Coordinates of C-alpha atoms in Angstrom, one line a residue:
Chain A
M14 CA 114.4 113.8 145.3
D15 CA 115.9 114.6 142.0
S16 CA 115.2 118.4 141.6
S17 CA 117.1 119.1 138.3
R18 CA 115.6 121.6 136.0
R19 CA 114.5 118.7 133.7
R20 CA 112.7 117.0 136.4
V21 CA 110.7 120.1 137.3
L22 CA 109.8 120.6 133.7
Q23 CA 108.7 116.9 133.4
L24 CA 106.5 117.3 136.4
L25 CA 105.0 120.4 135.1
G26 CA 104.3 118.9 131.8
L27 CA 102.7 115.7 133.4
S28 CA 100.5 118.1 135.5
A29 CA 99.3 119.8 132.3
L30 CA 98.4 116.8 130.8
G31 CA 96.6 115.5 133.7
L32 CA 94.5 119.0 133.7
T33 CA 93.6 118.1 130.0
T34 CA 92.0 114.9 131.3
K35 CA 89.4 116.8 133.2
P36 CA 86.4 116.2 130.7
I37 CA 87.1 112.4 130.6
R38 CA 86.8 112.4 134.6
D39 CA 83.8 114.7 134.2
A40 CA 82.3 112.1 132.1
F41 CA 82.9 109.2 134.2
A42 CA 82.0 111.2 137.4
Q43 CA 78.5 111.9 135.9
E44 CA 75.6 110.4 137.7
E45 CA 73.7 107.5 135.8
E46 CA 70.1 107.9 134.9
Q47 CA 70.4 111.7 134.0
V48 CA 67.4 113.0 132.4
Q49 CA 68.5 113.5 128.6
A50 CA 67.1 116.2 126.6
Q51 CA 64.3 115.2 124.4
F52 CA 62.7 116.7 121.2
K53 CA 59.1 116.4 121.0
K54 CA 57.7 116.0 117.2
G55 CA 55.6 118.7 115.9
E56 CA 51.6 118.2 116.0
N57 CA 51.4 118.3 112.4
A58 CA 54.8 116.9 111.6
L59 CA 54.9 114.3 108.5
T60 CA 56.6 111.3 109.3
A61 CA 57.8 108.2 107.5
Q62 CA 60.2 105.4 107.6
Q63 CA 62.2 106.5 104.5
W64 CA 61.0 109.5 102.4
A65 CA 61.1 109.1 98.9
M66 CA 60.3 111.1 95.6
V67 CA 58.8 109.8 92.5
I68 CA 59.6 112.4 89.5
N69 CA 57.4 112.1 86.6
T70 CA 59.7 113.3 84.0
R71 CA 57.0 113.2 81.2
A72 CA 55.2 115.8 82.7
F73 CA 57.7 118.4 82.0
E74 CA 57.9 119.6 78.5
S75 CA 60.7 121.9 78.7
E76 CA 63.5 123.2 81.0
G77 CA 61.3 126.1 81.6
D78 CA 58.9 124.0 83.4
L79 CA 61.4 123.0 86.0
E80 CA 62.4 126.7 86.7
P81 CA 59.5 127.2 89.2
L82 CA 60.5 124.1 91.2
I83 CA 64.2 125.0 91.3
E84 CA 63.5 128.9 92.2
A85 CA 61.2 127.6 95.0
C86 CA 63.7 125.5 96.5
H87 CA 66.7 127.7 96.0
K88 CA 64.6 130.7 97.5
I89 CA 63.5 129.2 100.6
H90 CA 66.8 127.6 101.4
N91 CA 68.7 130.6 100.9
V92 CA 70.9 129.3 97.9
P93 CA 73.3 131.9 96.6
K94 CA 73.4 132.7 92.7
L95 CA 77.0 132.7 92.0
E96 CA 78.2 133.8 88.6
N97 CA 81.4 131.6 88.5
K98 CA 80.2 128.0 87.2
N99 CA 83.1 126.7 89.4
H100 CA 81.7 128.0 92.7
E101 CA 77.9 127.5 91.9
I102 CA 75.7 126.2 94.7
K103 CA 72.7 124.1 93.7
W104 CA 70.4 121.7 95.4
I105 CA 68.3 120.8 92.5
W106 CA 68.9 121.6 89.0
P107 CA 68.0 120.3 85.4
E108 CA 70.5 117.9 83.6
P109 CA 70.0 116.1 80.1
Y110 CA 69.4 112.2 80.0
H111 CA 73.0 111.3 79.3
N112 CA 74.0 113.5 82.4
A113 CA 71.6 112.6 84.7
F114 CA 71.9 108.9 83.7
P115 CA 75.2 108.4 82.2
L116 CA 75.4 104.8 82.4
K117 CA 71.9 104.1 80.8
A118 CA 72.4 106.6 78.0
G119 CA 72.1 104.6 74.5
R120 CA 73.6 106.0 71.6
F121 CA 70.5 106.4 69.8
L122 CA 67.5 107.5 71.9
S123 CA 63.9 108.5 71.7
E124 CA 64.5 112.1 70.3
E125 CA 62.0 113.3 73.0
V126 CA 63.9 111.8 75.8
E127 CA 67.3 113.1 74.3
H128 CA 65.6 116.8 74.8
R129 CA 63.9 116.2 77.8
S130 CA 65.2 118.0 81.2
F131 CA 65.8 115.9 84.2
L132 CA 65.7 117.2 87.8
V133 CA 68.5 116.0 89.8
L134 CA 69.0 116.6 93.4
C135 CA 70.4 114.6 96.5
N136 CA 68.9 111.1 96.3
H137 CA 69.0 110.7 100.2
C138 CA 70.4 107.2 99.6
E139 CA 69.5 104.4 102.0
N140 CA 73.0 103.5 101.9
P141 CA 74.9 106.7 101.4
S142 CA 78.4 106.6 100.4
C143 CA 78.8 110.3 101.8
V144 CA 77.5 109.6 105.3
R145 CA 80.3 106.8 105.3
A146 CA 83.1 109.4 104.3
C147 CA 82.2 112.0 106.4
P148 CA 85.0 112.2 109.4
T149 CA 82.8 114.3 111.8
K150 CA 79.4 113.2 111.3
A151 CA 78.6 116.4 110.2
T152 CA 76.5 114.5 107.1
F153 CA 74.2 111.9 108.6
K154 CA 71.4 109.8 107.9
R155 CA 68.4 110.7 110.3
E156 CA 67.2 107.3 111.7
S157 CA 63.8 108.4 112.0
D158 CA 62.8 109.1 108.5
G159 CA 66.0 108.4 106.2
I160 CA 67.0 111.9 105.3
V161 CA 70.5 112.5 104.7
L162 CA 71.0 115.9 106.6
M163 CA 74.0 118.1 107.3
D164 CA 75.3 120.0 110.2
F165 CA 76.5 123.2 108.9
H166 CA 78.2 124.1 112.0
R167 CA 80.3 121.0 112.6
C168 CA 81.4 120.4 109.0
I169 CA 85.0 121.0 108.5
G170 CA 85.0 121.7 104.9
C171 CA 87.3 118.6 104.1
R172 CA 84.9 117.8 100.8
F173 CA 85.4 114.1 101.3
C174 CA 81.6 113.7 100.9
M175 CA 81.8 115.4 97.6
A176 CA 84.5 112.9 96.4
A177 CA 82.2 110.1 97.8
C178 CA 78.9 111.1 96.0
P179 CA 78.3 109.6 92.8
F180 CA 75.7 112.0 91.8
G181 CA 77.3 115.5 92.2
A182 CA 74.6 116.5 94.5
R183 CA 76.7 118.4 96.9
S184 CA 78.1 121.8 96.7
F185 CA 80.9 123.7 98.4
N186 CA 80.9 127.4 99.8
F187 CA 84.1 128.7 98.0
R188 CA 83.2 131.8 99.4
D189 CA 80.8 133.8 101.6
P190 CA 77.5 133.2 100.1
R191 CA 75.5 135.9 101.8
P192 CA 75.9 138.7 99.6
F193 CA 74.6 136.6 96.8
I194 CA 71.5 135.8 98.3
R195 CA 68.8 137.8 96.6
E196 CA 66.4 137.6 99.3
T197 CA 67.2 136.1 102.6
N198 CA 64.5 133.8 104.2
K199 CA 64.8 134.3 108.1
Q200 CA 63.3 131.0 108.4
F201 CA 66.2 129.1 107.3
P202 CA 69.8 129.5 108.1
T203 CA 72.4 131.1 105.7
R204 CA 75.4 129.3 105.3
M205 CA 79.2 130.6 105.8
K206 CA 82.0 130.0 103.6
G207 CA 84.1 126.7 103.6
V208 CA 81.3 124.1 104.3
V209 CA 79.4 121.8 102.1
E210 CA 75.6 121.9 101.6
K211 CA 73.0 120.0 99.5
C212 CA 69.2 119.3 99.3
N213 CA 67.8 118.3 102.8
F214 CA 64.3 117.1 101.5
C215 CA 62.9 120.1 103.2
A216 CA 63.2 118.4 106.5
E217 CA 62.3 121.8 108.0
R218 CA 59.0 121.8 106.2
L219 CA 58.2 118.3 106.8
A220 CA 58.5 119.0 110.6
V221 CA 55.5 121.5 110.3
G222 CA 53.6 119.3 108.3
Q223 CA 54.3 121.0 104.7
M224 CA 55.5 119.0 101.7
P225 CA 58.7 119.6 100.2
A226 CA 59.0 122.9 98.3
C227 CA 59.9 121.1 94.7
V228 CA 56.9 119.0 95.4
E229 CA 54.6 121.6 96.2
A230 CA 55.6 124.0 93.4
S231 CA 55.3 121.0 90.9
E232 CA 51.7 120.5 90.7
G233 CA 51.4 117.0 91.1
K234 CA 54.4 116.3 88.7
L235 CA 56.5 115.1 92.0
T236 CA 55.2 112.7 94.5
F237 CA 56.8 112.4 97.8
G238 CA 55.9 109.9 100.6
D239 CA 57.2 106.9 102.5
L240 CA 58.8 104.1 100.7
Y241 CA 58.2 101.7 103.1
D242 CA 54.2 102.3 103.4
P243 CA 52.8 99.8 100.7
E244 CA 49.6 102.2 100.7
S245 CA 51.7 105.4 100.1
E246 CA 51.1 107.4 96.7
V247 CA 54.9 106.9 95.8
R248 CA 54.6 103.1 96.2
E249 CA 51.5 103.1 94.0
L250 CA 53.5 105.0 91.4
I251 CA 56.2 102.7 91.6
R252 CA 54.1 99.8 91.1
T253 CA 52.2 100.8 88.5
N254 CA 55.0 102.6 86.4
Y255 CA 58.5 101.7 85.0
T256 CA 60.9 103.8 87.2
I257 CA 64.7 104.3 87.1
R258 CA 67.1 105.4 89.4
R259 CA 70.4 107.3 89.2
K260 CA 73.4 104.6 89.1
Q261 CA 71.4 102.0 90.9
M262 CA 74.3 99.4 90.3
L263 CA 76.3 101.3 92.7
G264 CA 74.3 100.0 95.7
T265 CA 73.7 103.3 97.4
E266 CA 70.1 102.8 97.1
P267 CA 68.7 106.3 95.8
S268 CA 65.3 107.2 97.0
V269 CA 64.5 109.4 94.0
Y270 CA 62.8 107.3 91.2
Y271 CA 62.0 108.7 87.7
I272 CA 59.2 107.8 85.5
V273 CA 60.5 107.9 81.9
Chain B
M13 CA 120.5 118.4 120.7
L14 CA 118.6 121.2 119.2
E15 CA 121.4 123.5 120.0
L16 CA 123.2 121.8 116.9
A17 CA 120.8 123.4 114.3
I18 CA 121.6 127.0 115.3
K19 CA 125.5 126.7 115.0
G20 CA 125.9 126.8 111.3
T21 CA 127.8 128.2 108.4
K22 CA 126.9 131.4 106.3
R23 CA 125.6 129.0 103.5
Y24 CA 123.3 127.4 106.1
Y25 CA 121.9 130.5 107.2
G26 CA 121.5 131.8 103.7
W27 CA 119.5 128.9 102.8
M28 CA 117.4 128.9 105.9
T29 CA 116.5 132.4 105.2
F30 CA 115.5 131.7 101.8
L31 CA 113.1 129.0 103.0
L32 CA 111.8 131.3 105.4
A33 CA 111.1 133.8 102.8
V34 CA 109.0 131.3 100.7
I35 CA 107.1 130.3 104.0
G36 CA 106.4 133.9 104.5
A37 CA 105.0 134.3 100.9
G38 CA 103.0 131.2 101.4
F39 CA 101.7 132.1 104.8
L40 CA 100.6 135.6 103.7
I41 CA 98.5 134.0 100.8
Y42 CA 97.2 131.6 103.1
L43 CA 96.1 134.5 105.2
W44 CA 94.2 135.7 102.3
Q45 CA 92.7 132.3 101.6
L46 CA 91.5 132.1 105.0
N47 CA 89.7 135.5 104.9
V48 CA 88.0 135.0 101.5
G49 CA 87.8 131.2 101.1
L50 CA 88.8 128.6 98.8
R51 CA 87.9 130.6 96.0
I52 CA 91.3 131.9 95.2
T53 CA 92.1 128.1 94.3
G54 CA 91.3 126.6 91.0
M55 CA 89.1 124.0 92.7
S56 CA 85.5 123.7 91.7
R57 CA 82.2 122.2 92.3
D58 CA 83.3 119.5 90.2
A59 CA 87.1 119.0 91.1
S60 CA 86.6 119.4 94.8
W61 CA 90.1 118.6 95.5
G62 CA 93.4 119.9 93.8
F63 CA 97.0 120.8 94.3
Y64 CA 96.8 120.5 98.1
I65 CA 95.4 117.0 98.3
A66 CA 97.7 116.0 95.6
N67 CA 100.8 117.0 97.2
F68 CA 99.6 115.5 100.4
T69 CA 99.1 112.1 98.7
F70 CA 102.6 112.3 97.3
L71 CA 103.9 113.5 100.7
V72 CA 102.4 110.5 102.5
G73 CA 104.4 108.2 100.0
V74 CA 107.7 110.1 100.7
A75 CA 107.1 109.8 104.4
A76 CA 106.1 106.1 104.1
G77 CA 109.5 105.6 101.9
G78 CA 111.6 106.4 104.9
V79 CA 110.8 103.1 106.2
M80 CA 113.1 101.4 103.3
V81 CA 116.0 102.3 105.3
V82 CA 114.6 101.2 108.5
L83 CA 113.3 98.0 107.4
P84 CA 116.7 96.4 106.2
Y85 CA 118.5 97.8 109.2
Y86 CA 116.2 96.3 111.8
L87 CA 114.6 93.4 110.4
H88 CA 117.5 92.0 108.1
D89 CA 120.3 93.3 110.3
Y90 CA 121.8 95.1 107.3
K91 CA 124.3 96.9 109.0
A92 CA 125.3 99.5 106.6
F93 CA 122.0 101.1 106.8
G94 CA 122.5 101.8 110.7
K95 CA 124.4 104.9 109.5
V96 CA 121.5 106.3 107.7
T97 CA 118.4 105.0 109.4
I98 CA 118.0 108.4 111.1
L99 CA 117.8 110.3 107.9
G100 CA 115.1 108.2 107.0
E101 CA 113.3 108.9 110.2
F102 CA 113.8 112.5 110.2
L103 CA 112.8 112.8 106.4
A104 CA 109.5 110.7 107.5
I105 CA 109.0 113.6 110.3
A106 CA 109.2 116.4 108.0
S107 CA 106.9 114.6 105.4
V108 CA 104.3 113.9 107.8
I109 CA 104.3 117.5 108.9
M110 CA 104.0 118.9 105.3
C111 CA 101.0 116.3 104.9
M112 CA 99.2 117.6 107.8
T113 CA 99.6 121.2 106.8
F114 CA 98.5 120.2 103.2
I115 CA 95.3 118.9 104.8
I116 CA 95.0 121.8 107.1
V117 CA 95.4 124.3 104.2
D118 CA 92.7 122.3 102.2
L119 CA 90.1 122.6 104.9
G120 CA 87.4 125.2 104.2
Q121 CA 87.0 125.4 107.9
P122 CA 90.3 124.7 109.5
M123 CA 89.6 126.1 112.9
R124 CA 87.0 123.3 113.4
I125 CA 89.6 120.5 112.7
F126 CA 89.4 119.0 116.2
N127 CA 85.8 118.1 115.2
V128 CA 87.8 114.9 113.9
F129 CA 88.5 113.8 117.5
L130 CA 85.6 115.4 119.1
Y131 CA 83.2 113.2 117.2
P132 CA 85.3 110.2 116.2
T133 CA 84.0 108.3 113.3
P134 CA 85.4 105.1 112.6
N135 CA 83.6 104.6 109.3
S136 CA 85.4 107.4 107.9
V137 CA 88.7 106.6 106.2
L138 CA 89.8 110.3 106.8
F139 CA 89.3 109.8 110.2
W140 CA 91.7 106.6 110.2
D141 CA 94.0 108.6 108.0
T142 CA 94.4 111.3 110.6
V143 CA 95.1 108.6 113.4
V144 CA 97.8 106.7 111.6
L145 CA 99.5 110.1 110.1
S146 CA 99.6 111.6 113.6
G147 CA 100.8 108.0 115.2
Y148 CA 103.5 107.6 112.5
L149 CA 104.7 111.2 113.3
L150 CA 105.0 110.5 117.1
L151 CA 106.6 107.2 116.5
N152 CA 109.4 108.9 114.3
I153 CA 109.9 111.6 116.7
V154 CA 110.1 109.4 119.6
I155 CA 112.6 106.8 117.9
G156 CA 114.5 109.3 115.9
W157 CA 115.1 111.6 118.7
N158 CA 116.0 108.8 121.4
V159 CA 118.3 106.8 119.2
L160 CA 120.3 109.7 118.0
E161 CA 120.7 110.9 121.4
A162 CA 122.0 107.4 122.4
E163 CA 124.3 107.6 119.5
R164 CA 125.7 110.9 120.9
N165 CA 126.0 109.7 124.4
N166 CA 127.9 106.6 123.1
V167 CA 125.4 104.1 124.7
H168 CA 122.8 101.5 123.2
Y169 CA 119.5 103.1 122.9
Q170 CA 116.9 102.3 125.3
Q171 CA 115.3 98.7 125.2
W172 CA 111.8 100.0 125.3
L173 CA 112.5 101.7 122.0
K174 CA 112.7 98.4 120.4
P175 CA 108.8 97.5 120.1
L176 CA 108.2 100.9 118.8
I177 CA 110.7 100.6 116.1
Y178 CA 109.0 97.2 115.1
I179 CA 105.7 98.8 115.3
S180 CA 106.8 101.9 113.1
I181 CA 107.7 99.5 110.0
P182 CA 104.1 98.4 109.3
W183 CA 103.0 101.6 110.5
A184 CA 104.7 103.1 107.7
I185 CA 102.8 100.6 105.1
S186 CA 99.3 101.5 106.9
I187 CA 99.8 105.2 106.4
H188 CA 100.0 104.9 102.5
T189 CA 97.4 102.1 102.4
V190 CA 94.9 104.1 104.4
T191 CA 95.6 107.3 102.2
A192 CA 94.9 105.0 99.0
Y193 CA 91.6 103.8 100.8
L194 CA 90.6 107.5 100.8
Y195 CA 90.1 107.1 97.1
C196 CA 89.7 103.7 96.2
G197 CA 86.4 103.1 98.3
L198 CA 84.6 105.7 96.7
P199 CA 81.5 104.4 94.4
G200 CA 81.2 106.2 91.1
R201 CA 84.7 107.3 90.9
G202 CA 85.9 104.9 88.1
F203 CA 89.4 106.2 88.2
W204 CA 90.2 105.5 91.7
L205 CA 87.9 102.5 92.0
T206 CA 90.8 99.5 91.8
A207 CA 92.2 97.4 94.3
I208 CA 95.8 98.1 92.7
L209 CA 95.6 101.8 94.0
A210 CA 97.3 100.9 97.5
P211 CA 99.8 98.9 96.0
R212 CA 100.5 101.3 93.3
F213 CA 100.6 104.2 95.8
L214 CA 103.4 102.0 98.0
S215 CA 105.5 101.2 95.1
S216 CA 105.6 104.9 93.9
A217 CA 106.5 105.7 97.7
F218 CA 109.3 103.4 97.9
A219 CA 110.7 104.8 94.7
S220 CA 110.2 108.6 95.4
G221 CA 111.1 108.3 99.3
P222 CA 114.3 106.3 98.7
A223 CA 115.2 108.6 95.7
L224 CA 114.9 111.7 97.9
L225 CA 116.9 110.1 100.6
V226 CA 119.8 109.5 98.0
L227 CA 119.8 112.9 96.7
L228 CA 119.9 114.2 100.3
C229 CA 122.7 111.7 101.2
L230 CA 124.6 113.2 98.1
I231 CA 124.0 116.7 99.3
I232 CA 125.0 115.8 102.9
R233 CA 128.2 114.5 101.6
R234 CA 128.9 117.6 99.9
V235 CA 128.1 120.2 102.6
S236 CA 129.3 118.4 105.7
N237 CA 132.1 116.1 107.0
F238 CA 129.6 113.0 107.4
D239 CA 129.7 110.7 104.6
P240 CA 126.6 108.5 104.4
G241 CA 128.8 106.1 102.5
R242 CA 129.0 104.8 98.9
E243 CA 127.5 101.1 99.8
Q244 CA 124.6 103.0 101.5
I245 CA 123.6 105.0 98.4
Q246 CA 124.0 102.3 96.0
S247 CA 121.7 99.9 97.9
L248 CA 119.1 102.6 98.3
A249 CA 119.4 103.2 94.5
K250 CA 118.7 99.4 94.1
I251 CA 115.7 99.7 96.2
V252 CA 114.6 102.6 94.0
A253 CA 115.2 100.5 90.8
Y254 CA 113.1 97.6 92.1
A255 CA 110.0 100.0 93.2
I256 CA 109.8 102.2 90.3
C257 CA 109.9 99.0 88.1
V258 CA 107.0 97.6 90.1
N259 CA 105.4 101.0 90.1
V260 CA 105.3 101.0 86.2
F261 CA 104.3 97.5 86.2
F262 CA 101.2 98.2 88.4
F263 CA 100.3 101.0 86.3
L264 CA 100.5 98.9 83.2
C265 CA 98.2 96.2 85.1
E266 CA 95.7 99.3 85.5
V267 CA 95.9 100.1 82.0
F268 CA 95.4 96.7 80.7
V269 CA 92.3 95.9 82.9
V270 CA 91.0 99.5 81.8
F271 CA 91.5 99.2 78.1
Y272 CA 90.8 95.6 77.8
S273 CA 87.6 95.9 79.5
Q274 CA 86.6 99.0 77.6
I275 CA 84.3 100.0 80.4
P276 CA 83.8 103.7 79.8
E277 CA 83.4 104.7 83.5
H278 CA 87.3 103.7 83.8
M279 CA 88.4 104.3 80.5
D280 CA 87.4 108.0 80.1
H281 CA 89.7 109.3 83.2
F282 CA 92.7 107.6 81.3
K283 CA 91.8 109.1 78.2
Y284 CA 91.3 112.6 79.5
L285 CA 94.6 112.3 81.0
F286 CA 96.8 110.8 78.3
V287 CA 95.0 112.0 75.1
G288 CA 92.5 114.3 76.0
L289 CA 88.7 114.0 76.2
H290 CA 86.4 116.3 74.1
G291 CA 89.1 119.0 73.4
K292 CA 90.1 118.9 77.0
G293 CA 93.7 118.0 77.7
A294 CA 95.7 120.3 79.9
Y295 CA 97.4 117.2 81.6
V296 CA 98.3 115.4 78.4
P297 CA 102.0 116.7 78.1
W298 CA 102.7 116.1 82.0
M299 CA 101.1 112.6 82.0
W300 CA 103.4 111.6 78.9
A301 CA 106.3 113.4 80.9
S302 CA 105.6 111.4 83.8
L303 CA 105.7 108.1 82.0
I304 CA 108.9 109.0 80.0
L305 CA 110.6 110.4 83.0
M306 CA 109.7 107.0 85.0
V307 CA 111.0 105.0 82.1
I308 CA 114.4 107.1 82.0
G309 CA 114.4 106.4 85.8
I310 CA 114.1 102.7 85.2
I311 CA 116.8 102.6 82.4
L312 CA 119.5 104.4 84.9
T313 CA 118.9 102.9 88.0
V314 CA 118.6 99.3 86.8
N315 CA 121.7 99.5 84.5
P316 CA 124.6 99.0 86.9
I317 CA 126.9 101.2 84.7
T318 CA 124.5 104.2 85.2
R319 CA 123.5 103.4 88.6
K320 CA 127.0 103.2 90.0
N321 CA 128.0 106.5 88.6
E322 CA 126.8 109.0 91.2
G323 CA 126.4 111.9 89.3
V324 CA 124.2 110.0 86.8
L325 CA 122.4 108.4 89.9
A326 CA 121.4 111.8 91.1
V327 CA 119.8 112.6 87.7
A328 CA 118.1 109.6 87.8
C329 CA 116.7 110.1 91.3
M330 CA 115.5 113.6 90.2
V331 CA 113.7 112.3 87.4
I332 CA 112.0 109.5 89.4
F333 CA 111.1 112.1 92.0
F334 CA 109.4 114.4 89.5
G335 CA 108.0 111.4 87.4
T336 CA 106.3 110.1 90.5
W337 CA 105.0 113.4 91.8
I338 CA 103.2 114.0 88.4
D339 CA 101.9 110.4 88.5
K340 CA 100.5 110.4 92.0
G341 CA 100.2 114.0 92.8
L342 CA 98.9 115.9 89.8
G343 CA 97.4 113.1 87.7
M344 CA 96.0 111.2 90.3
I345 CA 93.6 113.8 91.8
S346 CA 92.4 115.9 88.7
G347 CA 92.2 112.6 86.5
G348 CA 89.8 111.3 89.3
F349 CA 87.6 114.3 89.2
T350 CA 87.6 114.9 85.4
P351 CA 85.0 113.9 83.7
N352 CA 82.8 114.4 86.8
P353 CA 80.0 111.8 88.0
L354 CA 77.6 113.5 85.6
H355 CA 80.2 113.2 82.9
H356 CA 80.8 116.7 82.5
I357 CA 84.2 117.9 81.7
N358 CA 85.6 120.8 84.0
E359 CA 89.0 120.9 83.9
Y360 CA 91.1 121.7 87.2
I361 CA 93.9 124.0 86.8
P362 CA 95.8 125.0 89.9
T363 CA 96.0 129.0 90.5
L364 CA 99.1 131.0 91.1
P365 CA 98.0 131.8 95.0
E366 CA 97.2 127.9 95.4
I367 CA 100.7 127.1 94.0
T368 CA 102.4 129.8 96.2
I369 CA 100.8 128.2 99.3
A370 CA 101.7 124.8 98.4
L371 CA 105.4 126.0 98.0
G372 CA 105.2 127.5 101.4
V373 CA 104.2 124.4 102.7
W374 CA 106.9 122.5 101.0
A375 CA 109.4 125.0 102.1
M376 CA 108.2 124.7 105.6
G377 CA 109.0 121.0 105.4
F378 CA 112.3 121.6 103.9
F379 CA 113.1 124.0 106.9
I380 CA 112.3 121.4 109.3
L381 CA 114.2 118.8 107.4
T382 CA 117.2 120.9 107.4
V383 CA 117.1 121.5 111.1
L384 CA 116.6 117.8 111.8
F385 CA 119.2 116.9 109.3
K386 CA 121.7 119.5 110.6
I387 CA 121.3 118.0 114.2
A388 CA 121.7 114.4 112.6
V389 CA 124.9 115.3 110.9
G390 CA 126.0 117.3 113.7
V391 CA 125.8 114.3 116.0
K392 CA 127.6 112.1 113.5
E393 CA 130.4 114.5 113.1
E394 CA 130.9 114.7 116.7
V395 CA 130.7 110.9 117.3
R396 CA 133.5 110.7 114.7
A397 CA 135.5 113.2 115.7

């Protein structure tokens, strides 16, 4: 056998390569019908086919009316308050009509609508472009109730989802957010630098039978429910009011409806 | 063959030391970025990609442009390019490595990069971009190295390389097509949402890549005993001439569609870049410079009198290289993000640390390129002697 240095090195390289295939061999060697870990739903958990929100924008008179809702959300989700506009983290925030609905803004608009503030947040689209873009499935659409969720521990911070989102709903942690959280809520994880985050439709609250924080704080101005339950309150509102959605023509099918 | 890279003149070592110094500076700033996060860059919630991704996009083009010497030689049996295919392949290697590094320095959590392979996601274009870029790197390393080694040993390269060489040609097209798909498939980004984006990227790639090759050939002739050849340089220059014409034509097609249709979603980005929007217009001089540079490039490379003068040709190639860099790097990324989807105008200006890191990556690329070219030229000199 040819035992030159080159040959020995080649063999060593091949052996090293062989060792790295262990996880694959293990996967094939696994016994079938292994019991998979299962999650049990909480007893009080709220469920839906596709969660949706209806915002009655007429009920909000000024931007000040939106503050408590934003505050409620940002407080329980440990959203930091950053001074630098560029690095801002926001899950839900106010926008004027022509920014919330840039393609629908006429040049001459009802003065009242012109001055109204519109709550914007992640639309939990039925056909989300951010989920399509994510290279690691760190952002995904939950099959069970249609919420677009994020795994902060899997996110590599490539920000493809931010480019893909047509609603600017996503924020990136340009720095460690923890020093900028006024009061940490121990019930919800804080994030680290370098990952993307956004509204999660309060998945953690729905799991224990609570309505989303903003809905709770809105005193009836926001309505939350199952889009595919014809008897649900949101469907009732959509049936009886003229509603619009943000950038509907893009086909992402937003789940947040606005009564204007 | 690596030993050829460690035997060099004083000037060679001086150049390498200079590059190492720039790499070092970039690396130190990168350590800072790694420590405190991307806040040291000019990127923001609105312009979520910046200088790194701009350079990445441009360099994918340079890498793909290398195929312009490989294709005529292997598919059209254009013998003259046999002398320089190795330069195209080695340029591709250095460029792809720069691309990958730019992606890594842009990540918020770079240590998690292997999640891309751990959780492969076929619906994500970024996943495919990783696949085609690594594939292209591998192909060029295997092909370039083996063909050069065969040349050194005065034998024909191995038969099994042939299919790989043929695969590498459409593969080069694919890397830039997939890179364009990163942008042009996104709803709500009017600037990028156009089917001409991938063809535009390719035409600009086939101008900038060969333009850099012409410059490198001219440098090699001056610093070594290997002459890439006048015919080779002239043929490359003709490729550059066609490609830059097509690139400007594609750009004008886009301008027509955008401004004749008058759809604000598409128009506002162009307005922002070329005349400024709502008082913001940091890129206006850059974009006009880019256009003027590309037009000068067309005049100098299309006209046979100027093209045949190698001094003028060198200027033309530099002009085209910088023109396309502004067009496809700087403008393409920041223009796409401004105005943002909510029509706020938040300008992106790269910061000094960001530029230093980018320079470090470029220096690393040129370090690799110099090593590879040193080897290639060394072999060529040996064979000739």
